[in-house]
Coordinates of C-alpha atoms and ligand atoms in Angstrom, one line a residue:
M1 CA 18.5 188.4 83.1
A2 CA 19.1 188.5 79.4
D3 CA 22.5 188.6 77.9
D4 CA 22.9 192.2 76.7
S5 CA 24.5 191.1 73.5
A6 CA 21.4 189.0 72.7
P7 CA 19.0 190.2 70.0
R8 CA 16.5 191.3 72.5
C9 CA 15.0 194.6 71.6
G10 CA 14.4 196.2 68.3
S11 CA 12.8 199.3 67.1
H12 CA 10.8 199.3 64.0
G13 CA 9.7 201.8 61.4
G14 CA 12.1 204.6 62.3
D15 CA 12.8 206.2 65.7
P16 CA 10.2 205.2 68.2
A17 CA 8.8 207.8 70.6
D18 CA 10.5 208.0 73.9
E19 CA 7.8 206.3 75.8
D20 CA 7.8 203.5 73.2
T21 CA 11.5 203.0 73.8
A22 CA 10.9 202.9 77.5
L23 CA 8.0 200.5 77.2
V24 CA 10.2 198.2 75.0
E25 CA 12.9 198.2 77.7
R26 CA 10.5 197.3 80.4
A27 CA 8.8 194.6 78.3
A28 CA 12.2 193.2 77.5
D29 CA 13.2 193.1 81.2
A30 CA 9.9 191.2 81.9
L31 CA 10.5 188.8 79.1
A32 CA 14.0 188.1 80.2
G33 CA 12.6 186.8 83.5
V34 CA 10.3 184.4 81.8
S35 CA 10.9 180.8 82.5
L36 CA 10.3 178.7 79.3
P37 CA 9.0 175.2 79.2
D38 CA 11.6 172.5 79.2
G39 CA 13.4 172.1 75.9
L40 CA 13.2 175.7 74.8
G41 CA 16.1 177.0 76.8
D42 CA 16.5 179.1 80.0
D43 CA 16.3 182.7 78.7
P44 CA 13.9 183.7 75.9
F45 CA 16.5 186.0 74.4
T46 CA 19.7 183.9 74.6
A47 CA 17.6 180.9 73.5
G48 CA 16.5 182.9 70.4
V49 CA 12.9 182.4 71.3
V50 CA 12.2 186.1 71.5
T51 CA 13.8 187.8 68.5
D52 CA 12.2 191.3 68.5
V53 CA 10.2 193.5 70.8
R54 CA 8.5 196.6 69.6
A55 CA 6.0 199.1 71.1
D56 CA 3.5 201.5 69.6
T57 CA 1.5 203.6 72.0
G58 CA 0.9 200.9 74.6
T59 CA 0.8 198.0 72.1
V60 CA 3.8 195.7 72.5
T61 CA 4.6 193.3 69.7
I62 CA 6.8 190.3 70.5
A63 CA 8.4 188.3 67.6
V64 CA 8.7 184.8 68.7
S65 CA 10.6 181.8 67.1
L66 CA 9.6 178.5 68.5
D67 CA 12.2 176.9 66.2
P68 CA 15.3 178.5 67.4
A69 CA 17.3 175.4 66.9
G70 CA 15.5 174.1 64.0
T71 CA 13.7 171.4 65.9
T72 CA 10.1 172.8 66.0
G73 CA 8.9 169.5 64.5
D74 CA 9.6 167.9 67.9
L75 CA 7.8 170.7 69.9
D76 CA 4.4 169.6 71.0
P77 CA 1.7 172.2 70.5
E78 CA 0.8 172.5 74.1
T79 CA 4.4 173.4 75.0
A80 CA 4.4 176.0 72.2
D81 CA 1.2 177.5 73.5
T82 CA 2.5 177.5 77.1
A83 CA 5.7 179.3 76.0
V84 CA 3.7 181.9 74.1
E85 CA 1.2 182.4 76.9
R86 CA 4.1 182.9 79.4
L87 CA 5.7 185.5 77.3
R88 CA 2.5 187.3 76.6
S89 CA 1.5 187.3 80.3
A90 CA 4.8 188.7 81.4
V91 CA 4.4 191.6 79.1
F92 CA 0.8 192.1 80.1
E93 CA 2.0 192.8 83.6
V94 CA 4.3 195.6 82.6
P95 CA 2.9 199.0 83.5
G96 CA 1.8 200.9 80.5
V97 CA 1.1 197.9 78.3
E98 CA -2.5 197.9 77.0
E99 CA -2.2 195.2 74.4
V100 CA 0.2 192.5 73.5
H101 CA 0.7 191.0 70.0
V102 CA 2.7 187.8 69.5
E103 CA 3.8 187.1 66.1
E104 CA 6.0 184.5 64.5
A105 CA 9.5 185.6 63.8
D106 CA 10.0 185.5 60.1
A107 CA 11.9 182.3 59.2
G108 CA 14.3 184.3 57.1
D109 CA 14.7 186.9 59.8
D110 CA 17.6 186.3 62.2
S111 CA 16.2 189.3 64.0
G112 CA 18.7 191.5 65.4
P113 CA 17.7 194.7 66.8
D114 CA 16.7 195.9 63.4
G115 CA 14.8 192.7 62.7
T116 CA 11.5 193.0 60.8
A117 CA 9.0 190.4 61.4
A118 CA 6.4 189.3 59.0
N119 CA 2.9 190.3 59.7
D120 CA 4.1 193.5 61.1
A121 CA 1.2 195.8 61.6
A122 CA 3.3 198.8 62.3
A123 CA 4.9 198.6 58.9
G124 CA 1.7 200.0 57.4
G125 CA 1.3 202.4 60.3
E126 CA -1.7 200.3 61.1
P127 CA -1.6 198.5 64.4
H128 CA -3.7 195.6 64.9
G129 CA -7.0 196.4 66.5
H130 CA -9.2 194.6 69.0
G131 CA -11.5 192.1 67.6
E132 CA -9.7 191.3 64.5
G133 CA -8.0 188.1 65.2
D134 CA -4.7 189.7 66.0
H135 CA -4.3 189.4 69.7
N136 CA -2.3 186.3 69.8
V137 CA -0.9 186.1 66.4
H138 CA 1.6 183.4 65.8
E139 CA 1.4 181.3 62.8
H140 CA -2.1 181.4 61.7
P141 CA -4.1 183.0 58.9
E142 CA -6.6 185.8 59.5
P143 CA -9.6 184.3 61.1
A144 CA -12.6 184.0 58.7
A145 CA -14.9 185.9 61.0
E146 CA -17.7 186.4 58.6
R147 CA -18.2 182.7 57.8
T148 CA -21.5 181.2 58.9
L149 CA -22.4 177.7 59.7
D150 CA -25.4 176.8 57.5
G151 CA -28.3 175.4 59.3
V152 CA -26.9 176.2 62.8
D153 CA -28.9 178.6 64.9
H154 CA -26.5 179.0 67.9
V155 CA -22.9 178.2 68.6
V156 CA -21.5 177.8 72.1
A157 CA -17.8 177.4 72.7
V158 CA -16.7 175.5 75.7
A159 CA -13.2 176.6 76.6
S160 CA -10.7 176.5 79.5
A161 CA -7.4 178.3 80.2
K162 CA -5.8 175.0 81.2
G163 CA -6.0 171.5 80.1
G164 CA -7.5 168.7 82.1
V165 CA -10.0 170.8 84.0
G166 CA -13.0 169.0 82.5
K167 CA -13.8 170.9 79.3
T168 CA -14.7 167.8 77.3
T169 CA -16.8 166.5 80.2
V170 CA -18.7 169.8 80.3
S171 CA -19.0 169.9 76.5
V172 CA -20.6 166.5 76.5
A173 CA -22.8 167.3 79.6
L174 CA -24.0 170.5 77.9
A175 CA -24.7 168.7 74.5
R176 CA -26.4 165.9 76.2
G177 CA -28.4 168.1 78.5
L178 CA -29.6 170.2 75.6
A179 CA -30.5 167.1 73.6
A180 CA -32.4 165.8 76.6
A181 CA -34.4 169.1 76.6
G182 CA -35.6 168.2 73.1
L183 CA -33.2 170.4 71.1
D184 CA -31.3 169.5 67.9
V185 CA -27.7 169.5 69.1
G186 CA -24.3 169.1 67.5
L187 CA -21.0 168.6 69.3
F188 CA -17.8 169.5 67.4
D189 CA -14.7 168.3 69.1
A190 CA -12.0 170.7 68.0
D191 CA -9.6 169.7 70.8
V192 CA -6.5 168.9 68.7
Y193 CA -4.6 168.1 71.9
G194 CA -7.1 165.6 73.3
P195 CA -10.1 164.8 71.2
N196 CA -11.8 162.6 73.7
V197 CA -15.4 163.1 72.5
P198 CA -15.4 160.1 70.3
E199 CA -14.4 157.9 73.2
L200 CA -17.2 159.3 75.4
L201 CA -19.9 159.1 72.8
D202 CA -18.6 155.9 71.2
V203 CA -17.9 157.3 67.8
E204 CA -15.3 156.0 65.5
G205 CA -13.6 157.1 62.3
P206 CA -13.1 157.3 59.5
V207 CA -15.3 160.3 58.7
R208 CA -18.0 159.3 56.2
A209 CA -19.1 161.4 53.3
T210 CA -22.6 162.5 52.4
E211 CA -23.8 162.2 48.8
D212 CA -22.6 165.7 48.3
G213 CA -19.1 164.9 49.5
A214 CA -19.5 166.8 52.8
A215 CA -18.4 165.2 56.2
A216 CA -21.3 163.4 57.8
P217 CA -21.6 163.7 61.6
V218 CA -22.5 160.7 63.6
E219 CA -25.5 160.8 65.9
R220 CA -25.3 159.5 69.5
A221 CA -27.7 160.0 72.3
G222 CA -29.5 162.6 70.2
V223 CA -26.2 164.5 69.6
E224 CA -24.7 164.9 66.1
T225 CA -20.9 164.5 66.6
M226 CA -17.9 165.4 64.6
S227 CA -14.3 165.3 66.0
V228 CA -10.8 165.9 64.8
G229 CA -10.2 162.6 66.6
L230 CA -12.0 160.8 63.8
L231 CA -9.3 162.1 61.4
S232 CA -6.3 160.9 63.3
D233 CA -6.9 157.2 62.9
G234 CA -6.1 156.6 66.5
G235 CA -2.6 158.2 66.2
P236 CA -1.5 161.3 68.0
L237 CA -2.5 164.7 66.7
A238 CA 0.4 167.2 66.6
W239 CA -1.2 170.0 64.8
R240 CA -0.4 173.6 65.5
G241 CA -0.8 177.0 64.1
S242 CA -2.2 177.4 60.6
M243 CA -2.3 173.7 59.9
A244 CA -4.6 173.1 62.8
H245 CA -6.7 176.1 62.0
E246 CA -7.2 175.2 58.4
A247 CA -7.9 171.5 59.1
L248 CA -10.3 172.4 61.8
S249 CA -12.1 175.0 59.7
E250 CA -12.4 172.8 56.9
L251 CA -13.9 170.0 58.9
L252 CA -16.2 172.3 60.9
F253 CA -17.6 174.1 57.9
D254 CA -17.7 171.1 55.6
T255 CA -19.7 169.1 58.2
A256 CA -23.3 168.5 56.9
W257 CA -25.1 169.1 60.2
G258 CA -28.4 167.5 60.0
H259 CA -27.2 164.8 57.6
T260 CA -26.0 162.0 59.8
V261 CA -24.5 158.7 58.7
E262 CA -25.0 155.7 61.0
G263 CA -22.2 153.5 61.9
D264 CA -23.2 151.0 59.2
G265 CA -23.1 153.6 56.5
D266 CA -26.8 154.1 56.2
G267 CA -27.6 157.8 55.9
G268 CA -30.2 159.7 57.8
E269 CA -31.4 163.2 57.5
R270 CA -33.2 165.5 60.0
G271 CA -36.3 166.8 58.5
G272 CA -38.9 169.3 59.4
D273 CA -37.0 172.3 60.8
D274 CA -35.4 174.9 58.7
A275 CA -32.3 174.8 60.9
A276 CA -30.5 171.4 61.2
L277 CA -29.3 172.4 64.7
D278 CA -30.6 174.5 67.4
V279 CA -27.2 174.5 69.1
L280 CA -23.7 173.5 68.1
V281 CA -21.4 173.0 71.0
L282 CA -17.6 173.5 70.3
D283 CA -15.1 171.7 72.5
V284 CA -12.3 174.1 72.0
P285 CA -8.6 173.1 72.7
P286 CA -7.4 174.1 76.1
G287 CA -5.2 177.2 76.7
T288 CA -5.2 180.8 75.9
G289 CA -3.1 180.4 72.8
D290 CA -3.5 180.8 69.1
I291 CA -5.8 177.9 68.3
P292 CA -8.6 178.5 70.8
L293 CA -8.7 182.1 70.1
T294 CA -8.7 181.6 66.3
I295 CA -11.5 179.1 66.5
T296 CA -13.7 181.3 68.7
Q297 CA -13.1 184.2 66.4
S298 CA -13.6 182.4 63.0
V299 CA -16.9 180.9 64.0
P300 CA -20.0 183.0 64.8
V301 CA -19.9 182.1 68.5
D302 CA -22.8 183.3 70.5
G303 CA -20.9 182.9 73.7
T304 CA -18.4 180.9 75.6
V305 CA -18.9 178.6 78.5
L306 CA -15.7 178.8 80.6
V307 CA -14.7 175.7 82.6
S308 CA -12.6 176.1 85.7
T309 CA -11.8 174.3 88.9
P310 CA -12.2 176.4 91.9
A311 CA -8.4 176.5 92.4
A312 CA -7.1 180.1 92.8
T313 CA -4.5 179.7 90.1
A314 CA -6.9 178.1 87.6
L315 CA -9.4 181.0 88.3
S316 CA -6.8 183.7 87.7
D317 CA -5.8 182.0 84.5
T318 CA -9.5 181.8 83.5
A319 CA -10.0 185.4 84.4
R320 CA -7.2 186.4 82.0
F321 CA -8.6 184.2 79.3
R322 CA -12.0 185.7 79.8
D323 CA -10.5 189.2 79.3
L324 CA -8.8 188.0 76.2
L325 CA -12.0 186.6 74.7
D326 CA -13.8 189.8 75.7
E327 CA -11.2 191.9 73.9
N328 CA -11.7 189.9 70.9
G329 CA -15.5 190.2 70.9
V330 CA -16.4 186.7 72.1
P331 CA -18.8 187.1 75.1
A332 CA -18.6 184.7 78.1
L333 CA -22.0 183.2 79.0
G334 CA -20.6 182.2 82.4
V335 CA -18.4 179.7 84.1
V336 CA -18.8 176.0 85.1
R337 CA -17.3 175.2 88.4
N338 CA -15.8 171.8 87.9
M339 CA -14.6 169.4 90.6
D340 CA -16.3 171.7 93.0
G341 CA -16.0 169.6 96.2
F342 CA -16.3 165.9 96.8
T343 CA -19.0 164.2 98.8
C344 CA -17.6 161.3 100.8
P345 CA -19.8 158.2 100.1
T346 CA -18.9 156.9 103.6
C347 CA -19.5 160.0 105.9
G348 CA -21.7 162.0 103.5
D349 CA -19.7 165.2 104.2
T350 CA -18.6 167.4 101.3
H351 CA -15.0 168.4 101.3
D352 CA -13.3 171.1 99.2
L353 CA -10.7 169.9 96.8
F354 CA -9.2 173.3 96.2
D355 CA -8.9 176.6 98.2
A356 CA -12.2 176.9 99.9
D357 CA -12.4 180.6 99.7
A358 CA -12.0 181.0 95.9
D359 CA -15.3 181.5 94.1
P360 CA -15.2 181.3 90.3
G361 CA -18.2 183.6 89.7
E362 CA -16.6 186.4 91.8
T363 CA -13.1 186.1 90.6
L364 CA -14.2 186.0 86.9
D365 CA -17.0 188.5 87.3
T366 CA -19.3 186.2 85.5
A367 CA -22.2 184.0 86.4
V368 CA -21.7 180.4 87.6
L369 CA -23.8 178.4 85.2
A370 CA -23.5 175.1 87.0
S371 CA -21.3 173.2 89.5
L372 CA -20.0 169.7 89.1
Q373 CA -18.7 167.9 92.1
F374 CA -15.8 165.5 91.7
D375 CA -17.7 162.3 91.0
A376 CA -15.8 159.2 89.8
S377 CA -18.9 157.9 88.0
L378 CA -19.6 161.1 86.1
R379 CA -17.8 160.1 83.0
E380 CA -19.6 156.8 82.9
R381 CA -22.9 158.5 83.4
L382 CA -22.2 160.9 80.5
A383 CA -20.8 158.3 78.2
V384 CA -22.7 156.3 75.6
D385 CA -21.9 152.7 75.5
A386 CA -21.3 150.6 72.5
D387 CA -24.8 149.2 72.4
G388 CA -26.2 152.6 71.8
D389 CA -28.0 155.1 73.8
R390 CA -28.3 153.8 77.3
T391 CA -29.0 157.1 79.0
T392 CA -31.9 158.3 77.0
D393 CA -34.0 155.2 76.9
A394 CA -36.9 154.9 79.2
T395 CA -35.0 153.5 82.1
G396 CA -31.7 155.2 81.6
E397 CA -33.0 158.7 81.3
A398 CA -32.5 159.4 84.9
E399 CA -28.8 158.5 84.6
L400 CA -28.0 161.7 82.9
P401 CA -26.6 163.8 85.7
D402 CA -28.8 166.7 87.0
A403 CA -25.8 169.0 86.5
A404 CA -26.0 168.3 82.7
R405 CA -29.7 169.4 82.6
E406 CA -29.0 172.4 84.9
L407 CA -26.1 173.5 82.7
A408 CA -28.2 173.1 79.5
S409 CA -31.0 175.1 81.1
A410 CA -28.8 178.0 82.2
V411 CA -27.1 178.1 78.7
G412 CA -30.5 177.8 77.0
D413 CA -31.7 180.8 79.0
R414 CA -28.8 182.8 78.0
L415 CA -29.1 182.0 74.4
A416 CA -32.8 182.9 74.3
L417 CA -33.6 179.5 72.9
D418 CA -37.1 179.9 74.0
D419 CA -37.8 183.0 72.1
D420 CA -41.4 183.0 73.2
A421 CA -40.5 183.5 76.8
P422 CA -42.1 186.7 77.9
V423 CA -40.4 189.4 79.9
P424 CA -41.8 189.0 83.4
E425 CA -44.8 191.2 84.1
A426 CA -44.1 194.3 86.2
A427 CA -40.4 193.9 85.7
V428 CA -38.3 196.9 86.8
D429 CA -36.7 198.2 83.6
V430 CA -33.3 199.6 84.3
R431 CA -32.0 199.7 80.8
G432 CA -30.0 202.8 80.0
M433 CA -29.7 204.0 83.6
P434 CA -26.3 205.0 84.9
E435 CA -24.7 202.5 87.2
R436 CA -25.4 204.2 90.6
P437 CA -29.0 205.2 90.1
R438 CA -29.6 201.8 88.5
R439 CA -28.4 200.0 91.6
E440 CA -30.2 202.4 94.0
H441 CA -33.4 201.8 92.1
V442 CA -33.0 198.0 92.2
R443 CA -32.2 198.1 95.9
A444 CA -35.3 200.2 96.6
E445 CA -37.6 198.0 94.6
A446 CA -36.2 194.9 96.3
A447 CA -36.8 196.5 99.7
D448 CA -40.4 197.1 98.6
T449 CA -40.9 193.6 97.5
A450 CA -43.1 191.7 100.0
P451 CA -41.7 188.6 101.7
G452 CA -42.6 185.7 99.4
G453 CA -43.1 188.0 96.5
T454 CA -41.1 188.1 93.3
L455 CA -38.9 190.8 91.9
S456 CA -38.0 191.0 88.2
V457 CA -35.5 193.3 86.6
V458 CA -34.9 194.0 82.9
D459 CA -31.5 195.1 81.8
A460 CA -29.7 195.5 78.5
A461 CA -26.9 193.2 79.4
P462 CA -26.6 190.0 81.6
P463 CA -27.9 191.3 84.9
D464 CA -26.0 188.8 87.1
S465 CA -24.1 191.6 88.9
L466 CA -27.4 193.1 90.2
L467 CA -28.1 190.0 92.3
S468 CA -26.0 191.3 95.2
T469 CA -28.0 194.6 95.1
V470 CA -31.2 192.6 95.2
A471 CA -29.9 190.6 98.2
D472 CA -29.0 193.8 99.8
G473 CA -32.6 195.2 99.4
F474 CA -34.1 192.0 100.6
G475 CA -31.7 192.0 103.6
C476 CA -30.6 188.5 103.1
A477 CA -27.4 186.7 101.9
I478 CA -27.0 186.0 98.2
D479 CA -26.8 182.3 98.7
R480 CA -30.4 182.4 100.1
L481 CA -31.7 183.5 96.6
D482 CA -32.6 181.3 93.7
P483 CA -32.4 183.7 90.8
R484 CA -33.2 183.1 87.1
V485 CA -31.4 184.9 84.4
R486 CA -32.9 184.9 80.9
R487 CA -32.0 186.6 77.6
H488 CA -35.1 187.7 75.7
D489 CA -33.4 189.4 72.8
D490 CA -30.2 191.3 72.0
D491 CA -30.8 194.1 74.5
R492 CA -33.2 192.6 77.0
W493 CA -32.2 190.3 79.8
S494 CA -34.3 189.6 82.9
L495 CA -33.4 188.6 86.4
T496 CA -36.2 187.1 88.4
V497 CA -35.8 186.5 92.2
E498 CA -38.2 185.5 94.9
R499 CA -37.9 187.2 98.2
P500 CA -37.5 184.7 101.0
P501 CA -40.6 184.5 103.2
A502 CA -40.8 186.4 106.5
G503 CA -38.9 184.7 109.3
A504 CA -36.6 182.8 106.9
D505 CA -33.0 182.6 108.0
P506 CA -31.4 185.7 106.3
G507 CA -28.1 183.7 105.9
P508 CA -24.6 184.4 107.0
D509 CA -23.2 187.9 106.3
A510 CA -26.5 189.0 105.0
T511 CA -25.3 192.6 104.7
T512 CA -21.9 192.0 103.1
A513 CA -22.9 192.7 99.6
D514 CA -20.9 195.6 98.3
R515 CA -21.7 198.4 96.0
D516 CA -20.0 196.8 93.1
G517 CA -22.3 193.9 93.0
R518 CA -20.0 191.5 94.6
N519 CA -20.6 189.8 98.0
S520 CA -17.8 189.0 100.3
D521 CA -19.0 185.8 101.8
G522 CA -17.3 183.6 99.1
G523 CA -20.6 181.8 98.6
D524 CA -22.6 181.2 95.6
A525 CA -22.9 184.8 94.5
D526 CA -24.4 185.5 91.1
R527 CA -25.4 181.9 90.6
P528 CA -28.5 181.6 88.4
E529 CA -31.4 179.3 88.9
V530 CA -31.2 176.4 86.5
T531 CA -34.4 175.1 85.2
G532 CA -35.4 173.7 81.9
P533 CA -35.1 175.8 78.7
Ligands
ATP1 N1 -16.4 166.4 87.9 C1 -15.5 165.4 87.6 N2 -15.5 164.4 88.5 C2 -14.6 163.4 88.3 N3 -13.8 163.3 87.2 C3 -13.8 164.3 86.3 C4 -14.7 165.4 86.5 N4 -14.5 166.3 85.5 C5 -13.5 165.7 84.7 N5 -13.1 164.6 85.2 C6 -12.1 163.6 84.7 O1 -10.9 164.4 84.5 C7 -10.3 164.0 83.3 C8 -10.1 165.2 82.4 O2 -11.4 165.6 82.0 P1 -11.7 166.2 80.5 O3 -11.1 165.2 79.4 O4 -13.1 166.5 80.5 O5 -10.8 167.5 80.6 P2 -10.3 168.4 79.4 O6 -10.2 169.8 80.1 O7 -11.2 168.3 78.3 O8 -9.0 167.8 79.2 P3 -8.0 168.1 77.9 O9 -7.2 169.3 78.3 O10 -7.2 166.9 77.8 O11 -8.9 168.4 76.7 C9 -11.1 162.9 82.7 O12 -10.7 161.7 83.1 C10 -12.5 163.2 83.3 O13 -13.3 162.0 83.4

């Protein structure tokens, strides 16, 4: 527990209401129990990491100093993010807390109970609101939410709550899969902690300039690439907070997408299309901290592809991250299940590497876009070798893993890249219907669909959760279905499913779909079909 003499709780802006005071006390108790990463001390209060806690009608603000001993320069950014995330998560768990803000303790503020932190929303009586870049505020400027990326049609962020789960692998797989489908694709490696894209795509610094002085991306395997790794000259990157954000923004917005410079300095320019890129994939730094959130907010992101292993802890972290993105107006397109089993080359059996019962789609309440097994050759198959583009030439095309194409297809469908795709004929339109009648209608339509026939449903939002209702109406297990989800425009999404033929095995637990649209068999619920965009 915290030392009672420590500067643990402060009120701000006059006498707080009784419930605010009680909330501050509960939040402080939760914070006192947080175990900080090594090097930051044992107790957040006695270590001086938490300098102030305030509450305002359900919103708790924590003032944090990651330089309590004047040694921040030595603190690596991932540790800083981990510390902030632990503090924030602890407060989130406190009953009555609806929102948590983390702000940097003012350097000049030694923060006693009366400490006043910079950036204090309450000072103006104007608490930070959702979607304004405030959720995890520590040391970064206001996100430039209105900036657009010239010549870029769609932006997809690939993000993960934890490092090392395969985010870069998935970013490259997605970019390459989209390029293989004939789209103009860019890949921006914003992973300040581990910018590995250059290595995978055989891109080297320094960043070259176009005639206009903008940063020129390098094209590899049909993917235009730019990476913070190209700025580091091979040295470690230790950016954090505003420095990282500003440098990343500058590089991202100053990149001349569509104007590539080859390795030998010759320039090239994509012609023809109005837009230089159909899709820009952003490889976002891992974690739920400041940098990932700021990036996804300051760029007009169409949606996020979350990457998670099927481990239960990774899933719960990812679910929290998903909620955070949601609260900040960044929609999740779905999740990629990485390291999802391992097929033994000797016996041919597939083994689970993590808890067998955990299902990312179900835990995260979002669609599973693709699954990648653990495959030691995956990196090599996604990589581009020094001689150029070995996987898109005539013989190498097949080397690109199917999962890369599948992922690209699922993402393409959800971005409505094929804007000519018609809404399926005779689709059941459930837009605007209340939840219960909507499900009952879909269940009845499914029950009326002849075996071997096709049911299509149109909804105003991603209709993944209706799949269990369809399965219920068909009288089969979800994993017997091969659905396709497609976005047609902002408020029209379709779900198309074929009813298994008569006599087909209905599958295990065919009747376990519940009324919330989840199935309880732990199988491939809500998993969309993955075909070419
Ligand atoms: N499905 C897979 N099968 C085998 N190895 C994989 C798979 N996915 C990722 N890896 C390997 O795991 C390591 C980490 O992957 P990757 O760099 O993509 O993760 P990351 O989440 O981007 O990591 P970081 O947090 O460092 O940015 C790499 O060596 C990669 O080749």
